[in-house]
């Protein structure tokens, strides 16, 4: 189904099976030593096992309380669009409908960056645009923005009670909830809304090991390190108008427990790092984005292979 869908009927308990607990322990700076790295093996670790178990049990208690009193809730938007890469192969045009695609009326354009640092192998120089078919093919792209609301109020409550432990615990749980929501929603897109992997039969553990077909990189990820592309996404899926998920001036998402992503279905789509880029590409990229070179360079400064003027 093409277009934008508001998702507000997913309950916290629906996403609990999709929680990846490993980053939870990293939040508390707990790391097991081999072979007891990662959840649940960390509980067997001599040094941090008992502390990890206590933290985990406390998290389960607070999680039950949050689910029972509904002090946090999930909301998001999903967009599904007809899509083709541009004739130069560098960007992706999205269309609201097949009619718009046929009459060449794009809704918007997602600009991509391509690997440029020299490789010693014959591997291709990748761009996310490579995962979308050129004009003449009926390809599609998905995207979503999801948030866990209610954490800020909970944080204020615990701050007023000088309860730093539950304050940090609430923030850690909000992060786990929204990441699980993203995992849950990505599966719904693959098997139902988009349905390119209708017969997928993976358990939650397989999902966390990314055994499914397709990827969901966010703007700002190594495979598209430019955060300004979030503005394009927000424009296309109306994340703020529909779900109240905002972008700050520095383009971080608010509430803090938010996840956004482009969703690619290409069977060979993969995560990669663009790495360092040269001035020639940045000049072309700025032009394609209708952006002045100087602000474009500022946003891309961590990956420039040259000194800015």
PDB file of N, CA and C in Angstrom, residues 207-307:
ATOM      1  N   UNK A 207      16.234 -12.306  13.889  1.00  0.00           N
ATOM      2  CA  UNK A 207      16.038 -10.914  13.472  1.00  0.00           C
ATOM      3  C   UNK A 207      17.192 -10.059  13.976  1.00  0.00           C
ATOM      4  N   UNK A 208      17.571 -10.283  15.242  1.00  0.00           N
ATOM      5  CA  UNK A 208      18.644  -9.474  15.822  1.00  0.00           C
ATOM      6  C   UNK A 208      19.988  -9.775  15.164  1.00  0.00           C
ATOM      7  N   UNK A 209      20.091 -10.948  14.528  1.00  0.00           N
ATOM      8  CA  UNK A 209      21.322 -11.278  13.792  1.00  0.00           C
ATOM      9  C   UNK A 209      21.222 -10.822  12.334  1.00  0.00           C
ATOM     10  N   UNK A 210      20.159 -10.092  12.006  1.00  0.00           N
ATOM     11  CA  UNK A 210      19.917  -9.551  10.660  1.00  0.00           C
ATOM     12  C   UNK A 210      19.973 -10.652   9.604  1.00  0.00           C
ATOM     13  N   UNK A 211      19.157 -11.684   9.791  1.00  0.00           N
ATOM     14  CA  UNK A 211      19.123 -12.770   8.805  1.00  0.00           C
ATOM     15  C   UNK A 211      18.051 -12.550   7.740  1.00  0.00           C
ATOM     16  N   UNK A 212      17.335 -11.412   7.832  1.00  0.00           N
ATOM     17  CA  UNK A 212      16.254 -11.157   6.884  1.00  0.00           C
ATOM     18  C   UNK A 212      16.803 -10.492   5.608  1.00  0.00           C
ATOM     19  N   UNK A 213      15.935 -10.386   4.602  1.00  0.00           N
ATOM     20  CA  UNK A 213      16.307  -9.754   3.331  1.00  0.00           C
ATOM     21  C   UNK A 213      16.045  -8.251   3.427  1.00  0.00           C
ATOM     22  N   UNK A 214      17.038  -7.464   3.017  1.00  0.00           N
ATOM     23  CA  UNK A 214      16.868  -6.013   3.018  1.00  0.00           C
ATOM     24  C   UNK A 214      17.545  -5.350   4.210  1.00  0.00           C
ATOM     25  N   UNK A 215      17.608  -4.025   4.163  1.00  0.00           N
ATOM     26  CA  UNK A 215      18.301  -3.244   5.197  1.00  0.00           C
ATOM     27  C   UNK A 215      17.454  -2.031   5.594  1.00  0.00           C
ATOM     28  N   UNK A 216      17.791  -1.426   6.733  1.00  0.00           N
ATOM     29  CA  UNK A 216      17.093  -0.213   7.169  1.00  0.00           C
ATOM     30  C   UNK A 216      18.074   0.823   7.734  1.00  0.00           C
ATOM     31  N   UNK A 217      18.924   1.389   6.873  1.00  0.00           N
ATOM     32  CA  UNK A 217      19.883   2.390   7.348  1.00  0.00           C
ATOM     33  C   UNK A 217      19.205   3.733   7.619  1.00  0.00           C
ATOM     34  N   UNK A 218      19.680   4.433   8.625  1.00  0.00           N
ATOM     35  CA  UNK A 218      19.148   5.763   8.943  1.00  0.00           C
ATOM     36  C   UNK A 218      20.033   6.830   8.307  1.00  0.00           C
ATOM     37  N   UNK A 219      19.445   8.000   7.967  1.00  0.00           N
ATOM     38  CA  UNK A 219      20.296   9.120   7.546  1.00  0.00           C
ATOM     39  C   UNK A 219      21.246   9.464   8.695  1.00  0.00           C
ATOM     40  N   UNK A 220      22.524   9.615   8.372  1.00  0.00           N
ATOM     41  CA  UNK A 220      23.523   9.822   9.421  1.00  0.00           C
ATOM     42  C   UNK A 220      24.316   8.559   9.692  1.00  0.00           C
ATOM     43  N   UNK A 221      23.810   7.404   9.198  1.00  0.00           N
ATOM     44  CA  UNK A 221      24.549   6.136   9.292  1.00  0.00           C
ATOM     45  C   UNK A 221      25.762   6.186   8.366  1.00  0.00           C
ATOM     46  N   UNK A 222      26.735   5.297   8.570  1.00  0.00           N
ATOM     47  CA  UNK A 222      27.920   5.302   7.696  1.00  0.00           C
ATOM     48  C   UNK A 222      27.598   5.157   6.202  1.00  0.00           C
ATOM     49  N   UNK A 223      26.466   4.491   5.860  1.00  0.00           N
ATOM     50  CA  UNK A 223      26.166   4.314   4.434  1.00  0.00           C
ATOM     51  C   UNK A 223      25.470   5.531   3.810  1.00  0.00           C
ATOM     52  N   UNK A 224      25.074   6.499   4.653  1.00  0.00           N
ATOM     53  CA  UNK A 224      24.638   7.826   4.160  1.00  0.00           C
ATOM     54  C   UNK A 224      24.830   8.792   5.317  1.00  0.00           C
ATOM     55  N   UNK A 225      26.074   9.302   5.480  1.00  0.00           N
ATOM     56  CA  UNK A 225      26.431  10.025   6.711  1.00  0.00           C
ATOM     57  C   UNK A 225      25.850  11.443   6.816  1.00  0.00           C
ATOM     58  N   UNK A 226      25.036  11.864   5.849  1.00  0.00           N
ATOM     59  CA  UNK A 226      24.516  13.227   5.849  1.00  0.00           C
ATOM     60  C   UNK A 226      23.180  13.311   6.588  1.00  0.00           C
ATOM     61  N   UNK A 227      23.207  13.930   7.780  1.00  0.00           N
ATOM     62  CA  UNK A 227      21.985  14.035   8.590  1.00  0.00           C
ATOM     63  C   UNK A 227      20.906  14.904   7.939  1.00  0.00           C
ATOM     64  N   UNK A 228      21.282  15.799   7.001  1.00  0.00           N
ATOM     65  CA  UNK A 228      20.269  16.691   6.421  1.00  0.00           C
ATOM     66  C   UNK A 228      19.241  15.914   5.594  1.00  0.00           C
ATOM     67  N   UNK A 229      19.564  14.681   5.223  1.00  0.00           N
ATOM     68  CA  UNK A 229      18.585  13.873   4.482  1.00  0.00           C
ATOM     69  C   UNK A 229      17.373  13.528   5.346  1.00  0.00           C
ATOM     70  N   UNK A 230      17.523  13.669   6.680  1.00  0.00           N
ATOM     71  CA  UNK A 230      16.350  13.468   7.550  1.00  0.00           C
ATOM     72  C   UNK A 230      15.260  14.483   7.223  1.00  0.00           C
ATOM     73  N   UNK A 231      15.664  15.712   6.879  1.00  0.00           N
ATOM     74  CA  UNK A 231      14.681  16.751   6.547  1.00  0.00           C
ATOM     75  C   UNK A 231      13.822  16.308   5.371  1.00  0.00           C
ATOM     76  N   UNK A 232      14.450  15.690   4.385  1.00  0.00           N
ATOM     77  CA  UNK A 232      13.703  15.174   3.225  1.00  0.00           C
ATOM     78  C   UNK A 232      12.711  14.109   3.683  1.00  0.00           C
ATOM     79  N   UNK A 233      13.184  13.204   4.539  1.00  0.00           N
ATOM     80  CA  UNK A 233      12.307  12.128   5.025  1.00  0.00           C
ATOM     81  C   UNK A 233      11.115  12.701   5.795  1.00  0.00           C
ATOM     82  N   UNK A 234      11.400  13.677   6.657  1.00  0.00           N
ATOM     83  CA  UNK A 234      10.316  14.284   7.462  1.00  0.00           C
ATOM     84  C   UNK A 234       9.287  14.971   6.549  1.00  0.00           C
ATOM     85  N   UNK A 235       9.787  15.574   5.485  1.00  0.00           N
ATOM     86  CA  UNK A 235       8.912  16.232   4.519  1.00  0.00           C
ATOM     87  C   UNK A 235       8.008  15.203   3.827  1.00  0.00           C
ATOM     88  N   UNK A 236       8.575  14.042   3.522  1.00  0.00           N
ATOM     89  CA  UNK A 236       7.854  13.022   2.757  1.00  0.00           C
ATOM     90  C   UNK A 236       6.849  12.257   3.617  1.00  0.00           C
ATOM     91  N   UNK A 237       7.248  11.881   4.840  1.00  0.00           N
ATOM     92  CA  UNK A 237       6.329  11.048   5.652  1.00  0.00           C
ATOM     93  C   UNK A 237       5.595  11.836   6.733  1.00  0.00           C
ATOM     94  N   UNK A 238       5.842  13.153   6.787  1.00  0.00           N
ATOM     95  CA  UNK A 238       5.093  14.012   7.725  1.00  0.00           C
ATOM     96  C   UNK A 238       5.183  13.498   9.168  1.00  0.00           C
ATOM     97  N   UNK A 239       6.411  13.170   9.576  1.00  0.00           N
ATOM     98  CA  UNK A 239       6.615  12.560  10.900  1.00  0.00           C
ATOM     99  C   UNK A 239       6.198  13.486  12.036  1.00  0.00           C
ATOM    100  N   UNK A 240       6.440  14.800  11.851  1.00  0.00           N
ATOM    101  CA  UNK A 240       6.068  15.724  12.932  1.00  0.00           C
ATOM    102  C   UNK A 240       4.555  15.957  12.957  1.00  0.00           C
ATOM    103  N   UNK A 241       3.970  16.225  11.778  1.00  0.00           N
ATOM    104  CA  UNK A 241       2.527  16.499  11.739  1.00  0.00           C
ATOM    105  C   UNK A 241       1.709  15.300  12.206  1.00  0.00           C
ATOM    106  N   UNK A 242       2.095  14.109  11.786  1.00  0.00           N
ATOM    107  CA  UNK A 242       1.278  12.928  12.081  1.00  0.00           C
ATOM    108  C   UNK A 242       1.586  12.295  13.436  1.00  0.00           C
ATOM    109  N   UNK A 243       2.867  12.254  13.804  1.00  0.00           N
ATOM    110  CA  UNK A 243       3.239  11.509  15.016  1.00  0.00           C
ATOM    111  C   UNK A 243       3.896  12.372  16.089  1.00  0.00           C
ATOM    112  N   UNK A 244       4.131  13.652  15.789  1.00  0.00           N
ATOM    113  CA  UNK A 244       4.734  14.521  16.799  1.00  0.00           C
ATOM    114  C   UNK A 244       6.218  14.276  17.021  1.00  0.00           C
ATOM    115  N   UNK A 245       6.877  13.625  16.050  1.00  0.00           N
ATOM    116  CA  UNK A 245       8.331  13.388  16.167  1.00  0.00           C
ATOM    117  C   UNK A 245       9.033  14.568  15.496  1.00  0.00           C
ATOM    118  N   UNK A 246       9.809  15.298  16.265  1.00  0.00           N
ATOM    119  CA  UNK A 246      10.411  16.535  15.758  1.00  0.00           C
ATOM    120  C   UNK A 246      11.892  16.360  15.436  1.00  0.00           C
ATOM    121  N   UNK A 247      12.399  17.297  14.627  1.00  0.00           N
ATOM    122  CA  UNK A 247      13.836  17.376  14.361  1.00  0.00           C
ATOM    123  C   UNK A 247      14.359  18.666  14.982  1.00  0.00           C
ATOM    124  N   UNK A 248      15.458  18.571  15.725  1.00  0.00           N
ATOM    125  CA  UNK A 248      16.063  19.767  16.307  1.00  0.00           C
ATOM    126  C   UNK A 248      16.880  20.485  15.230  1.00  0.00           C
ATOM    127  N   UNK A 249      17.460  21.652  15.584  1.00  0.00           N
ATOM    128  CA  UNK A 249      18.292  22.381  14.616  1.00  0.00           C
ATOM    129  C   UNK A 249      19.483  21.551  14.160  1.00  0.00           C
ATOM    130  N   UNK A 250      19.997  20.716  15.081  1.00  0.00           N
ATOM    131  CA  UNK A 250      21.142  19.869  14.717  1.00  0.00           C
ATOM    132  C   UNK A 250      20.670  18.551  14.099  1.00  0.00           C
ATOM    133  N   UNK A 251      19.353  18.476  13.837  1.00  0.00           N
ATOM    134  CA  UNK A 251      18.719  17.324  13.192  1.00  0.00           C
ATOM    135  C   UNK A 251      18.766  16.045  14.033  1.00  0.00           C
ATOM    136  N   UNK A 252      18.845  16.211  15.359  1.00  0.00           N
ATOM    137  CA  UNK A 252      18.616  15.033  16.189  1.00  0.00           C
ATOM    138  C   UNK A 252      17.106  14.936  16.414  1.00  0.00           C
ATOM    139  N   UNK A 253      16.635  13.720  16.629  1.00  0.00           N
ATOM    140  CA  UNK A 253      15.198  13.479  16.738  1.00  0.00           C
ATOM    141  C   UNK A 253      14.719  13.698  18.168  1.00  0.00           C
ATOM    142  N   UNK A 254      13.521  14.245  18.292  1.00  0.00           N
ATOM    143  CA  UNK A 254      12.900  14.451  19.606  1.00  0.00           C
ATOM    144  C   UNK A 254      11.510  13.839  19.568  1.00  0.00           C
ATOM    145  N   UNK A 255      11.144  12.987  20.554  1.00  0.00           N
ATOM    146  CA  UNK A 255      11.913  12.616  21.746  1.00  0.00           C
ATOM    147  C   UNK A 255      13.228  11.881  21.418  1.00  0.00           C
ATOM    148  N   UNK A 256      14.095  11.834  22.433  1.00  0.00           N
ATOM    149  CA  UNK A 256      15.426  11.232  22.233  1.00  0.00           C
ATOM    150  C   UNK A 256      15.323   9.753  21.848  1.00  0.00           C
ATOM    151  N   UNK A 257      14.310   9.053  22.398  1.00  0.00           N
ATOM    152  CA  UNK A 257      14.124   7.630  22.067  1.00  0.00           C
ATOM    153  C   UNK A 257      13.351   7.529  20.755  1.00  0.00           C
ATOM    154  N   UNK A 258      14.052   7.797  19.648  1.00  0.00           N
ATOM    155  CA  UNK A 258      13.449   7.750  18.317  1.00  0.00           C
ATOM    156  C   UNK A 258      14.393   7.047  17.355  1.00  0.00           C
ATOM    157  N   UNK A 259      13.816   6.426  16.333  1.00  0.00           N
ATOM    158  CA  UNK A 259      14.602   5.742  15.301  1.00  0.00           C
ATOM    159  C   UNK A 259      13.976   6.079  13.954  1.00  0.00           C
ATOM    160  N   UNK A 260      14.805   6.392  12.970  1.00  0.00           N
ATOM    161  CA  UNK A 260      14.271   6.565  11.617  1.00  0.00           C
ATOM    162  C   UNK A 260      15.122   5.759  10.649  1.00  0.00           C
ATOM    163  N   UNK A 261      14.558   5.422   9.500  1.00  0.00           N
ATOM    164  CA  UNK A 261      15.313   4.612   8.545  1.00  0.00           C
ATOM    165  C   UNK A 261      14.686   4.657   7.165  1.00  0.00           C
ATOM    166  N   UNK A 262      15.528   4.485   6.167  1.00  0.00           N
ATOM    167  CA  UNK A 262      15.070   4.128   4.829  1.00  0.00           C
ATOM    168  C   UNK A 262      15.060   2.610   4.776  1.00  0.00           C
ATOM    169  N   UNK A 263      14.096   2.036   4.049  1.00  0.00           N
ATOM    170  CA  UNK A 263      13.987   0.572   3.987  1.00  0.00           C
ATOM    171  C   UNK A 263      14.172   0.113   2.539  1.00  0.00           C
ATOM    172  N   UNK A 264      15.216  -0.686   2.340  1.00  0.00           N
ATOM    173  CA  UNK A 264      15.531  -1.219   1.016  1.00  0.00           C
ATOM    174  C   UNK A 264      15.232  -2.713   0.979  1.00  0.00           C
ATOM    175  N   UNK A 265      14.668  -3.175  -0.147  1.00  0.00           N
ATOM    176  CA  UNK A 265      14.290  -4.590  -0.259  1.00  0.00           C
ATOM    177  C   UNK A 265      15.241  -5.388  -1.144  1.00  0.00           C
ATOM    178  N   UNK A 266      16.150  -4.721  -1.829  1.00  0.00           N
ATOM    179  CA  UNK A 266      17.043  -5.409  -2.776  1.00  0.00           C
ATOM    180  C   UNK A 266      17.759  -6.563  -2.076  1.00  0.00           C
ATOM    181  N   UNK A 267      17.703  -7.774  -2.666  1.00  0.00           N
ATOM    182  CA  UNK A 267      18.316  -8.938  -1.985  1.00  0.00           C
ATOM    183  C   UNK A 267      19.812  -8.788  -1.749  1.00  0.00           C
ATOM    184  N   UNK A 268      20.478  -7.931  -2.507  1.00  0.00           N
ATOM    185  CA  UNK A 268      21.917  -7.741  -2.299  1.00  0.00           C
ATOM    186  C   UNK A 268      22.216  -6.438  -1.560  1.00  0.00           C
ATOM    187  N   UNK A 269      21.167  -5.763  -1.063  1.00  0.00           N
ATOM    188  CA  UNK A 269      21.424  -4.531  -0.303  1.00  0.00           C
ATOM    189  C   UNK A 269      22.187  -4.884   0.960  1.00  0.00           C
ATOM    190  N   UNK A 270      23.106  -4.001   1.358  1.00  0.00           N
ATOM    191  CA  UNK A 270      23.952  -4.313   2.506  1.00  0.00           C
ATOM    192  C   UNK A 270      24.360  -3.003   3.188  1.00  0.00           C
ATOM    193  N   UNK A 271      24.781  -3.126   4.435  1.00  0.00           N
ATOM    194  CA  UNK A 271      25.320  -1.974   5.151  1.00  0.00           C
ATOM    195  C   UNK A 271      26.781  -1.790   4.752  1.00  0.00           C
ATOM    196  N   UNK A 272      27.202  -0.556   4.597  1.00  0.00           N
ATOM    197  CA  UNK A 272      28.595  -0.273   4.249  1.00  0.00           C
ATOM    198  C   UNK A 272      28.914   1.123   4.776  1.00  0.00           C
ATOM    199  N   UNK A 273      30.178   1.494   4.743  1.00  0.00           N
ATOM    200  CA  UNK A 273      30.562   2.852   5.145  1.00  0.00           C
ATOM    201  C   UNK A 273      31.022   3.608   3.909  1.00  0.00           C
ATOM    202  N   UNK A 274      30.467   4.809   3.701  1.00  0.00           N
ATOM    203  CA  UNK A 274      30.882   5.632   2.564  1.00  0.00           C
ATOM    204  C   UNK A 274      32.362   5.962   2.688  1.00  0.00           C
ATOM    205  N   UNK A 275      32.805   6.254   3.922  1.00  0.00           N
ATOM    206  CA  UNK A 275      34.222   6.598   4.118  1.00  0.00           C
ATOM    207  C   UNK A 275      34.498   8.024   3.656  1.00  0.00           C
ATOM    208  N   UNK A 276      35.759   8.293   3.372  1.00  0.00           N
ATOM    209  CA  UNK A 276      36.173   9.659   3.001  1.00  0.00           C
ATOM    210  C   UNK A 276      35.724  10.004   1.577  1.00  0.00           C
ATOM    211  N   UNK A 277      35.270  11.250   1.398  1.00  0.00           N
ATOM    212  CA  UNK A 277      34.851  11.699   0.065  1.00  0.00           C
ATOM    213  C   UNK A 277      35.659  12.922  -0.363  1.00  0.00           C
ATOM    214  N   UNK A 278      35.812  13.088  -1.684  1.00  0.00           N
ATOM    215  CA  UNK A 278      36.606  14.187  -2.244  1.00  0.00           C
ATOM    216  C   UNK A 278      35.748  15.385  -2.607  1.00  0.00           C
ATOM    217  N   UNK A 279      36.415  16.485  -2.901  1.00  0.00           N
ATOM    218  CA  UNK A 279      35.712  17.736  -3.189  1.00  0.00           C
ATOM    219  C   UNK A 279      34.846  17.598  -4.443  1.00  0.00           C
ATOM    220  N   UNK A 280      35.314  16.831  -5.435  1.00  0.00           N
ATOM    221  CA  UNK A 280      34.539  16.669  -6.669  1.00  0.00           C
ATOM    222  C   UNK A 280      33.160  16.094  -6.360  1.00  0.00           C
ATOM    223  N   UNK A 281      33.127  15.063  -5.489  1.00  0.00           N
ATOM    224  CA  UNK A 281      31.831  14.464  -5.153  1.00  0.00           C
ATOM    225  C   UNK A 281      30.981  15.428  -4.323  1.00  0.00           C
ATOM    226  N   UNK A 282      31.607  16.128  -3.386  1.00  0.00           N
ATOM    227  CA  UNK A 282      30.846  17.033  -2.513  1.00  0.00           C
ATOM    228  C   UNK A 282      30.237  18.175  -3.331  1.00  0.00           C
ATOM    229  N   UNK A 283      30.976  18.681  -4.317  1.00  0.00           N
ATOM    230  CA  UNK A 283      30.437  19.744  -5.181  1.00  0.00           C
ATOM    231  C   UNK A 283      29.232  19.240  -5.971  1.00  0.00           C
ATOM    232  N   UNK A 284      29.354  18.025  -6.513  1.00  0.00           N
ATOM    233  CA  UNK A 284      28.238  17.424  -7.263  1.00  0.00           C
ATOM    234  C   UNK A 284      27.044  17.186  -6.341  1.00  0.00           C
ATOM    235  N   UNK A 285      27.329  16.697  -5.131  1.00  0.00           N
ATOM    236  CA  UNK A 285      26.280  16.374  -4.149  1.00  0.00           C
ATOM    237  C   UNK A 285      25.522  17.638  -3.742  1.00  0.00           C
ATOM    238  N   UNK A 286      26.265  18.714  -3.441  1.00  0.00           N
ATOM    239  CA  UNK A 286      25.637  19.977  -3.035  1.00  0.00           C
ATOM    240  C   UNK A 286      24.734  20.497  -4.149  1.00  0.00           C
ATOM    241  N   UNK A 287      25.212  20.393  -5.386  1.00  0.00           N
ATOM    242  CA  UNK A 287      24.423  20.854  -6.534  1.00  0.00           C
ATOM    243  C   UNK A 287      23.136  20.038  -6.648  1.00  0.00           C
ATOM    244  N   UNK A 288      23.245  18.721  -6.496  1.00  0.00           N
ATOM    245  CA  UNK A 288      22.065  17.849  -6.617  1.00  0.00           C
ATOM    246  C   UNK A 288      21.067  18.114  -5.492  1.00  0.00           C
ATOM    247  N   UNK A 289      21.567  18.585  -4.343  1.00  0.00           N
ATOM    248  CA  UNK A 289      20.695  18.893  -3.202  1.00  0.00           C
ATOM    249  C   UNK A 289      20.193  20.342  -3.230  1.00  0.00           C
ATOM    250  N   UNK A 290      20.636  21.121  -4.231  1.00  0.00           N
ATOM    251  CA  UNK A 290      20.332  22.565  -4.247  1.00  0.00           C
ATOM    252  C   UNK A 290      20.764  23.225  -2.935  1.00  0.00           C
ATOM    253  N   UNK A 291      21.989  22.912  -2.543  1.00  0.00           N
ATOM    254  CA  UNK A 291      22.514  23.398  -1.265  1.00  0.00           C
ATOM    255  C   UNK A 291      23.820  24.145  -1.532  1.00  0.00           C
ATOM    256  N   UNK A 292      24.056  25.218  -0.796  1.00  0.00           N
ATOM    257  CA  UNK A 292      25.341  25.921  -0.915  1.00  0.00           C
ATOM    258  C   UNK A 292      26.458  24.953  -0.507  1.00  0.00           C
ATOM    259  N   UNK A 293      27.618  25.117  -1.142  1.00  0.00           N
ATOM    260  CA  UNK A 293      28.734  24.202  -0.857  1.00  0.00           C
ATOM    261  C   UNK A 293      29.186  24.276   0.604  1.00  0.00           C
ATOM    262  N   UNK A 294      29.273  25.500   1.143  1.00  0.00           N
ATOM    263  CA  UNK A 294      29.832  25.671   2.491  1.00  0.00           C
ATOM    264  C   UNK A 294      29.030  24.938   3.578  1.00  0.00           C
ATOM    265  N   UNK A 295      27.688  25.121   3.678  1.00  0.00           N
ATOM    266  CA  UNK A 295      26.945  24.348   4.685  1.00  0.00           C
ATOM    267  C   UNK A 295      26.988  22.844   4.424  1.00  0.00           C
ATOM    268  N   UNK A 296      27.023  22.488   3.138  1.00  0.00           N
ATOM    269  CA  UNK A 296      27.106  21.058   2.792  1.00  0.00           C
ATOM    270  C   UNK A 296      28.410  20.470   3.337  1.00  0.00           C
ATOM    271  N   UNK A 297      29.510  21.201   3.147  1.00  0.00           N
ATOM    272  CA  UNK A 297      30.806  20.734   3.665  1.00  0.00           C
ATOM    273  C   UNK A 297      30.794  20.664   5.189  1.00  0.00           C
ATOM    274  N   UNK A 298      30.077  21.617   5.809  1.00  0.00           N
ATOM    275  CA  UNK A 298      30.032  21.613   7.276  1.00  0.00           C
ATOM    276  C   UNK A 298      29.347  20.341   7.782  1.00  0.00           C
ATOM    277  N   UNK A 299      28.223  19.968   7.156  1.00  0.00           N
ATOM    278  CA  UNK A 299      27.516  18.741   7.574  1.00  0.00           C
ATOM    279  C   UNK A 299      28.342  17.491   7.301  1.00  0.00           C
ATOM    280  N   UNK A 300      29.148  17.543   6.239  1.00  0.00           N
ATOM    281  CA  UNK A 300      29.930  16.358   5.861  1.00  0.00           C
ATOM    282  C   UNK A 300      31.355  16.392   6.413  1.00  0.00           C
ATOM    283  N   UNK A 301      31.654  17.395   7.266  1.00  0.00           N
ATOM    284  CA  UNK A 301      33.057  17.591   7.670  1.00  0.00           C
ATOM    285  C   UNK A 301      33.759  16.340   8.210  1.00  0.00           C
ATOM    286  N   UNK A 302      33.058  15.430   8.948  1.00  0.00           N
ATOM    287  CA  UNK A 302      33.801  14.248   9.452  1.00  0.00           C
ATOM    288  C   UNK A 302      34.321  13.327   8.345  1.00  0.00           C
ATOM    289  N   UNK A 303      33.751  13.428   7.118  1.00  0.00           N
ATOM    290  CA  UNK A 303      34.183  12.458   6.078  1.00  0.00           C
ATOM    291  C   UNK A 303      34.901  13.121   4.897  1.00  0.00           C
ATOM    292  N   UNK A 304      35.212  14.420   5.015  1.00  0.00           N
ATOM    293  CA  UNK A 304      35.915  15.084   3.892  1.00  0.00           C
ATOM    294  C   UNK A 304      37.374  14.639   3.853  1.00  0.00           C
ATOM    295  N   UNK A 305      37.884  14.387   2.644  1.00  0.00           N
ATOM    296  CA  UNK A 305      39.309  14.004   2.551  1.00  0.00           C
ATOM    297  C   UNK A 305      40.183  15.219   2.205  1.00  0.00           C
ATOM    298  N   UNK A 306      39.628  16.419   2.439  1.00  0.00           N
ATOM    299  CA  UNK A 306      40.377  17.655   2.146  1.00  0.00           C
ATOM    300  C   UNK A 306      40.036  18.698   3.212  1.00  0.00           C
ATOM    301  N   UNK A 307      40.859  19.734   3.273  1.00  0.00           N
ATOM    302  CA  UNK A 307      40.620  20.836   4.217  1.00  0.00           C
ATOM    303  C   UNK A 307      39.577  21.788   3.621  1.00  0.00           C
TER     304      UNK A 307
END
